[in-house]
């Protein structure tokens, strides 16, 4: 937790309603941090279903391996998250840590091991002192309560400058359901490396397959469409838990019309949380939306959009409030996706800057420069090839990023 | 040209011998810069052969399009390079600029248009005032001379902090041949975007096909194995000219044993020039060599090595003199190439840091920290899968990079 809050932070943590069947607790285990909570425990009623989306890293952490396997089984009763130690690149010791934690938790709460989900965030390459978690499970258990969302979001922070939460209500078959989510981020954070973690909870009554389908689709256009520095954590974990307490009939098909509103609200919540992660990007002073249209396909559009959003030259230009559209052209060109140099159009802040491969006649930079001075930057590029489109979000690259990531681990 | 020379710059520009059949001139055309030369003219004797390797950008500049087509024809008489304007993303106007320049030069010198090579570097998106080049061709022509390599290297600089040159001698069939090269870089430089340009000249007697084969192979392990900020210029151009004046018999096959020494010296010169480009990377204070072994193949090894070399987190850690091997693990994992987390080994400065997926027992950080304080950083990673290997070079990511690239174009 940083002393200086990101200038892009929301004004306050949202008021989050309680969710029947979900109880939360936080605890100080002194895993690495002193004088703050570093453990989140969530107990869920029997019957809770789960879905997960994980980092694509091929050197992912032991907790990710565990959750990937457990979430495929579909049922959940416990979530245990620690901050301060990522239990990543810890070899056989890391796997054993997860095993011991899960076993102790399953015994303490009387559930199956496959119903216990673990996530760790913080320093990489240091063996997790899992006994600090397991020893404290009874004490944390004694504190479980329903109205504790803000504290839950705080316990999982590492170098985050603000706690991240969001809530939505939706109706399924005439029944009101609630979705609560918390997240931590952003990017790969000092002192070593951190993690994007997000946990979503709902009282909707939906089976694993439907949850998995919705979460995957929602992540593709939210958590998988954000980038701070193009670096992929070994631990990124997004879990969706559904208690089924809302009382409506279970809906067995993700494309069922009765899920239309739920799906929209879930996607909106995922987008909100993922944007909060970007807004807490290391050193971020601008929130940047990059939309690509006219690409060969949606996948090509996303590749081009990420090429723009990840370009250090584009990001430093934004930090310098410079409407340097030439760098956008460069990023399109290096993406490897099909583009036609002489059909390329670029708009910044809604103002057409380049068209048909060259600067627009009589280009007036003044309104674009004014836009660049704001906190929310919008870059639109049409590559003139087809109908593919995608939007991604990022932040600028500033001196503070260098300060945060270039300082020695202490 | 910057007031502050990179701390990684060589102590002096090398003494470069003259090359029979090659005459150079520079001129002040005031294309964008005032009070400095911004035009390089090179005249080559009839019979000169040429090969080219270009940017992979799909939004490449009009001069690149021109050279790609002309170098395939194999003969060269003139090279015309301007600094200050990249003639990139200038649409039909850019193509017409190249046409007019080539036509005027071919007429002035009495050669074919396809024997005229043009390269432009500097601001993007601004129409090139080609009349400033063509008007000055006769004046530049009057100054052509053989001993002018340092001035040639200076005329093509943009925000480079030092002129880049290298020379080698080799023997072909018992005959001594000379190779001279100049370059400018690095990366995509402020004020807008710049370019990696490099021009190599030799008196060897080699046909186009052999030159092309050697240049392609040499570029793969030099100019195509360096990265400053992962951003690809729209204008990168590497040309190799051979006058054939050395007097040995023409060698028709690139794999001919008689070319062994020439090939080694050419590759060494390309490596030297490409390293100079990295050492002039914006804000660079450390020169970084990244070697990956044990990958599924050489291509996979290069992808992993570039993933490490391009990672902002790895580069900021190096700037901060932090032996943060966890970020190397992360970069391996995000590369998308096959790796085995539990077989991964990492050495920094020759000291084993991690082995079999975890930190080495009794890891002593002191010698590694001492290495990180030096100017030359060596990172070796074995991914434990196969026999693929690759080495790439980069620099660190510092505050000066943000200063240079985040400042407004003025």
Short mmCIF file of C-alpha atoms in Angstrom, two decimals, chain A residues 38-307:
data_model
loop_
_atom_site.label_atom_id
_atom_site.label_comp_id
_atom_site.label_asym_id
_atom_site.label_seq_id
_atom_site.Cartn_x
_atom_site.Cartn_y
_atom_site.Cartn_z
CA UNK A 38 -2.24 -9.97 4.76
CA UNK A 39 -4.76 -12.82 4.77
CA UNK A 40 -8.23 -12.93 3.27
CA UNK A 41 -10.46 -15.87 4.14
CA UNK A 42 -13.80 -16.34 2.39
CA UNK A 43 -16.18 -19.11 3.41
CA UNK A 44 -18.99 -20.04 1.02
CA UNK A 45 -22.05 -22.17 1.72
CA UNK A 46 -22.26 -25.69 0.39
CA UNK A 47 -23.52 -25.74 -3.20
CA UNK A 48 -21.34 -22.83 -4.35
CA UNK A 49 -20.16 -23.22 -7.95
CA UNK A 50 -16.93 -21.76 -9.33
CA UNK A 51 -15.22 -20.82 -12.59
CA UNK A 52 -11.67 -19.55 -13.20
CA UNK A 53 -9.56 -17.72 -15.76
CA UNK A 54 -5.78 -17.71 -15.28
CA UNK A 55 -2.50 -16.25 -16.51
CA UNK A 56 -1.27 -17.63 -19.82
CA UNK A 57 2.27 -17.61 -18.41
CA UNK A 58 4.11 -20.88 -18.94
CA UNK A 59 6.00 -20.32 -15.70
CA UNK A 60 2.90 -19.88 -13.58
CA UNK A 61 2.86 -20.28 -9.83
CA UNK A 62 1.88 -23.34 -7.80
CA UNK A 63 -1.38 -21.72 -6.57
CA UNK A 64 -2.42 -21.09 -10.20
CA UNK A 65 -1.78 -24.74 -11.06
CA UNK A 66 -3.89 -25.77 -8.07
CA UNK A 67 -6.82 -23.46 -8.83
CA UNK A 68 -6.87 -24.36 -12.52
CA UNK A 69 -7.38 -28.01 -11.63
CA UNK A 70 -9.81 -27.36 -8.76
CA UNK A 71 -12.03 -24.91 -10.62
CA UNK A 72 -12.54 -27.46 -13.41
CA UNK A 73 -14.25 -29.64 -10.78
CA UNK A 74 -16.74 -26.82 -10.29
CA UNK A 75 -17.44 -26.61 -6.54
CA UNK A 76 -16.05 -24.19 -3.95
CA UNK A 77 -16.30 -23.69 -0.20
CA UNK A 78 -13.21 -21.64 0.68
CA UNK A 79 -10.96 -18.97 -0.75
CA UNK A 80 -7.66 -18.21 0.99
CA UNK A 81 -5.58 -15.31 -0.31
CA UNK A 82 -2.31 -14.03 1.12
CA UNK A 83 -0.36 -10.90 0.18
CA UNK A 84 3.40 -10.35 0.54
CA UNK A 85 4.55 -13.63 -1.01
CA UNK A 86 3.52 -14.90 -4.47
CA UNK A 87 4.68 -18.49 -3.93
CA UNK A 88 5.89 -18.34 -7.53
CA UNK A 89 9.06 -19.97 -8.88
CA UNK A 90 9.42 -21.87 -5.64
CA UNK A 91 9.65 -25.30 -7.25
CA UNK A 92 8.63 -28.38 -5.27
CA UNK A 93 8.55 -26.32 -2.06
CA UNK A 94 5.84 -24.13 -3.56
CA UNK A 95 3.71 -27.11 -4.52
CA UNK A 96 4.09 -28.54 -1.02
CA UNK A 97 3.07 -25.18 0.49
CA UNK A 98 -0.16 -25.21 -1.46
CA UNK A 99 -0.82 -28.84 -0.49
CA UNK A 100 -0.35 -28.14 3.22
CA UNK A 101 -2.51 -25.01 3.14
CA UNK A 102 -5.34 -26.74 1.30
CA UNK A 103 -5.19 -29.80 3.52
CA UNK A 104 -5.27 -27.79 6.75
CA UNK A 105 -8.14 -25.65 5.48
CA UNK A 106 -10.20 -28.63 4.28
CA UNK A 107 -9.75 -30.25 7.71
CA UNK A 108 -10.59 -27.08 9.65
CA UNK A 109 -13.76 -26.41 7.63
CA UNK A 110 -14.77 -29.99 6.86
CA UNK A 111 -14.84 -29.70 3.08
CA UNK A 112 -13.09 -31.37 0.15
CA UNK A 113 -9.59 -30.23 -0.80
CA UNK A 114 -10.80 -29.51 -4.33
CA UNK A 115 -13.26 -26.99 -2.84
CA UNK A 116 -10.42 -24.89 -1.38
CA UNK A 117 -9.01 -22.10 -3.60
CA UNK A 118 -5.71 -20.41 -2.85
CA UNK A 119 -4.05 -17.32 -4.31
CA UNK A 120 -0.79 -15.67 -3.34
CA UNK A 121 0.63 -12.29 -4.35
CA UNK A 122 3.88 -10.53 -3.53
CA UNK A 123 7.54 -11.45 -3.74
CA UNK A 124 8.52 -14.19 -6.18
CA UNK A 125 11.10 -16.91 -5.60
CA UNK A 126 10.78 -16.94 -1.82
CA UNK A 127 9.30 -20.04 -0.20
CA UNK A 128 5.91 -19.25 1.33
CA UNK A 129 5.87 -19.68 5.13
CA UNK A 130 2.51 -21.45 4.86
CA UNK A 131 2.44 -22.23 8.57
CA UNK A 132 1.69 -18.55 9.19
CA UNK A 133 -1.49 -19.06 7.19
CA UNK A 134 -2.52 -22.45 8.58
CA UNK A 135 -1.79 -21.49 12.21
CA UNK A 136 -4.03 -18.46 11.82
CA UNK A 137 -6.96 -20.18 10.12
CA UNK A 138 -8.95 -20.77 13.36
CA UNK A 139 -8.46 -17.15 14.46
CA UNK A 140 -9.52 -15.86 11.04
CA UNK A 141 -12.46 -18.27 11.03
CA UNK A 142 -13.70 -16.84 14.32
CA UNK A 143 -13.97 -13.40 12.66
CA UNK A 144 -16.01 -14.42 9.59
CA UNK A 145 -18.75 -11.91 8.82
CA UNK A 146 -20.92 -10.88 5.87
CA UNK A 147 -20.24 -7.13 5.65
CA UNK A 148 -16.51 -6.94 5.14
CA UNK A 149 -15.88 -6.21 1.47
CA UNK A 150 -13.72 -3.13 1.83
CA UNK A 151 -11.48 -4.86 4.37
CA UNK A 152 -11.28 -7.90 2.08
CA UNK A 153 -10.08 -5.71 -0.81
CA UNK A 154 -7.50 -4.09 1.47
CA UNK A 155 -6.00 -7.37 2.72
CA UNK A 156 -5.02 -8.49 -0.79
CA UNK A 157 -3.26 -5.24 -1.78
CA UNK A 158 0.48 -5.20 -2.36
CA UNK A 159 1.79 -1.97 -3.88
CA UNK A 160 -1.73 -0.96 -4.92
CA UNK A 161 -2.46 2.63 -4.01
CA UNK A 162 -6.21 2.06 -3.47
CA UNK A 163 -8.56 -0.84 -2.69
CA UNK A 164 -10.58 -2.02 -5.69
CA UNK A 165 -14.20 -3.11 -5.53
CA UNK A 166 -17.38 -3.03 -7.62
CA UNK A 167 -20.96 -4.18 -7.24
CA UNK A 168 -23.91 -4.64 -9.60
CA UNK A 169 -27.44 -5.97 -9.39
CA UNK A 170 -29.15 -7.85 -12.21
CA UNK A 171 -32.32 -9.84 -12.69
CA UNK A 172 -32.51 -13.46 -13.74
CA UNK A 173 -35.99 -14.77 -14.49
CA UNK A 174 -37.50 -11.86 -12.53
CA UNK A 175 -35.33 -12.49 -9.49
CA UNK A 176 -32.84 -9.82 -8.35
CA UNK A 177 -29.28 -11.13 -7.99
CA UNK A 178 -26.18 -9.35 -6.72
CA UNK A 179 -22.60 -9.44 -8.03
CA UNK A 180 -19.75 -8.23 -5.82
CA UNK A 181 -16.12 -8.15 -6.93
CA UNK A 182 -12.74 -7.17 -5.56
CA UNK A 183 -9.40 -6.94 -7.32
CA UNK A 184 -5.77 -6.07 -6.85
CA UNK A 185 -3.16 -5.08 -9.38
CA UNK A 186 -1.70 -3.64 -11.39
CA UNK A 187 0.82 -5.09 -13.77
CA UNK A 188 4.01 -6.49 -12.41
CA UNK A 189 4.68 -4.38 -9.38
CA UNK A 190 7.76 -3.68 -7.25
CA UNK A 191 9.33 -4.65 -4.91
CA UNK A 192 9.62 -7.85 -6.93
CA UNK A 193 6.68 -8.79 -8.94
CA UNK A 194 3.06 -8.87 -8.16
CA UNK A 195 -0.08 -10.11 -9.55
CA UNK A 196 -3.48 -9.31 -10.86
CA UNK A 197 -6.01 -11.06 -8.64
CA UNK A 198 -9.76 -10.65 -8.86
CA UNK A 199 -12.53 -12.48 -7.07
CA UNK A 200 -16.17 -12.16 -8.07
CA UNK A 201 -19.08 -13.42 -5.96
CA UNK A 202 -22.75 -13.71 -6.81
CA UNK A 203 -25.87 -15.29 -5.36
CA UNK A 204 -27.04 -16.34 -8.84
CA UNK A 205 -27.92 -20.02 -9.32
CA UNK A 206 -25.73 -21.12 -12.22
CA UNK A 207 -23.76 -24.30 -12.94
CA UNK A 208 -19.99 -24.36 -13.44
CA UNK A 209 -20.17 -24.59 -17.25
CA UNK A 210 -22.29 -21.47 -17.56
CA UNK A 211 -20.13 -19.54 -15.11
CA UNK A 212 -16.99 -20.61 -16.99
CA UNK A 213 -18.42 -19.55 -20.34
CA UNK A 214 -19.53 -16.14 -19.06
CA UNK A 215 -16.29 -15.51 -17.17
CA UNK A 216 -14.13 -16.41 -20.18
CA UNK A 217 -16.10 -14.11 -22.49
CA UNK A 218 -16.17 -11.31 -19.95
CA UNK A 219 -12.42 -11.59 -19.24
CA UNK A 220 -11.60 -11.40 -22.94
CA UNK A 221 -13.05 -7.92 -23.14
CA UNK A 222 -11.91 -6.70 -19.71
CA UNK A 223 -9.00 -8.28 -17.80
CA UNK A 224 -7.57 -9.70 -21.01
CA UNK A 225 -7.88 -6.34 -22.74
CA UNK A 226 -5.85 -4.27 -20.29
CA UNK A 227 -2.11 -3.75 -20.16
CA UNK A 228 0.14 -1.71 -17.94
CA UNK A 229 3.58 -2.66 -19.19
CA UNK A 230 3.07 -5.73 -21.39
CA UNK A 231 4.53 -7.92 -18.66
CA UNK A 232 2.52 -11.00 -17.72
CA UNK A 233 2.35 -12.10 -14.12
CA UNK A 234 3.04 -15.70 -13.18
CA UNK A 235 0.05 -15.56 -10.84
CA UNK A 236 -2.89 -13.78 -12.52
CA UNK A 237 -6.08 -15.32 -11.24
CA UNK A 238 -9.73 -14.42 -11.81
CA UNK A 239 -12.34 -16.50 -9.98
CA UNK A 240 -16.14 -16.31 -10.10
CA UNK A 241 -18.13 -17.92 -7.27
CA UNK A 242 -21.92 -18.41 -7.36
CA UNK A 243 -23.74 -19.46 -4.17
CA UNK A 244 -27.10 -20.12 -5.87
CA UNK A 245 -28.93 -18.48 -2.95
CA UNK A 246 -30.91 -16.03 -5.09
CA UNK A 247 -33.75 -18.50 -5.47
CA UNK A 248 -34.32 -18.52 -9.23
CA UNK A 249 -34.22 -21.75 -11.22
CA UNK A 250 -30.80 -22.78 -12.42
CA UNK A 251 -30.11 -21.68 -16.00
CA UNK A 252 -28.20 -24.40 -17.85
CA UNK A 253 -27.16 -22.57 -21.01
CA UNK A 254 -24.94 -19.46 -21.15
CA UNK A 255 -26.80 -18.23 -24.24
CA UNK A 256 -30.22 -18.47 -22.50
CA UNK A 257 -32.07 -15.16 -22.91
CA UNK A 258 -32.81 -15.10 -19.18
CA UNK A 259 -29.09 -14.43 -18.61
CA UNK A 260 -28.98 -11.35 -20.83
CA UNK A 261 -29.14 -8.83 -18.01
CA UNK A 262 -26.84 -10.84 -15.71
CA UNK A 263 -24.29 -11.18 -18.46
CA UNK A 264 -24.35 -7.45 -19.21
CA UNK A 265 -23.97 -6.55 -15.53
CA UNK A 266 -21.21 -9.13 -14.97
CA UNK A 267 -19.29 -7.83 -17.99
CA UNK A 268 -19.77 -4.28 -16.78
CA UNK A 269 -18.43 -5.17 -13.34
CA UNK A 270 -15.42 -6.96 -14.83
CA UNK A 271 -14.73 -3.91 -17.00
CA UNK A 272 -15.01 -1.61 -13.97
CA UNK A 273 -12.58 -3.68 -11.91
CA UNK A 274 -10.12 -4.11 -14.79
CA UNK A 275 -10.16 -0.35 -15.39
CA UNK A 276 -9.43 0.23 -11.70
CA UNK A 277 -6.40 -2.04 -12.10
CA UNK A 278 -5.13 0.07 -15.03
CA UNK A 279 -5.84 3.28 -13.11
CA UNK A 280 -3.52 1.98 -10.42
CA UNK A 281 -0.79 1.14 -12.97
CA UNK A 282 2.62 2.04 -11.62
CA UNK A 283 3.11 5.76 -12.11
CA UNK A 284 -0.05 6.17 -14.18
CA UNK A 285 -1.28 9.72 -14.72
CA UNK A 286 -3.49 9.09 -17.78
CA UNK A 287 -6.11 6.40 -18.53
CA UNK A 288 -5.92 5.47 -22.20
CA UNK A 289 -8.56 3.80 -24.38
CA UNK A 290 -7.31 2.40 -27.68
CA UNK A 291 -9.88 1.29 -30.26
CA UNK A 292 -8.95 -0.36 -33.53
CA UNK A 293 -11.48 -0.79 -36.32
CA UNK A 294 -11.27 -1.96 -39.91
CA UNK A 295 -8.90 -4.86 -39.12
CA UNK A 296 -8.96 -8.23 -40.86
CA UNK A 297 -10.76 -9.72 -37.85
CA UNK A 298 -11.47 -9.08 -34.17
CA UNK A 299 -8.36 -10.98 -33.12
CA UNK A 300 -6.17 -8.95 -35.50
CA UNK A 301 -7.78 -5.76 -34.17
CA UNK A 302 -6.89 -6.73 -30.59
CA UNK A 303 -3.28 -7.53 -31.57
CA UNK A 304 -2.94 -4.12 -33.21
CA UNK A 305 -4.63 -2.37 -30.28
CA UNK A 306 -2.26 -4.08 -27.80
CA UNK A 307 0.71 -3.19 -30.01
#
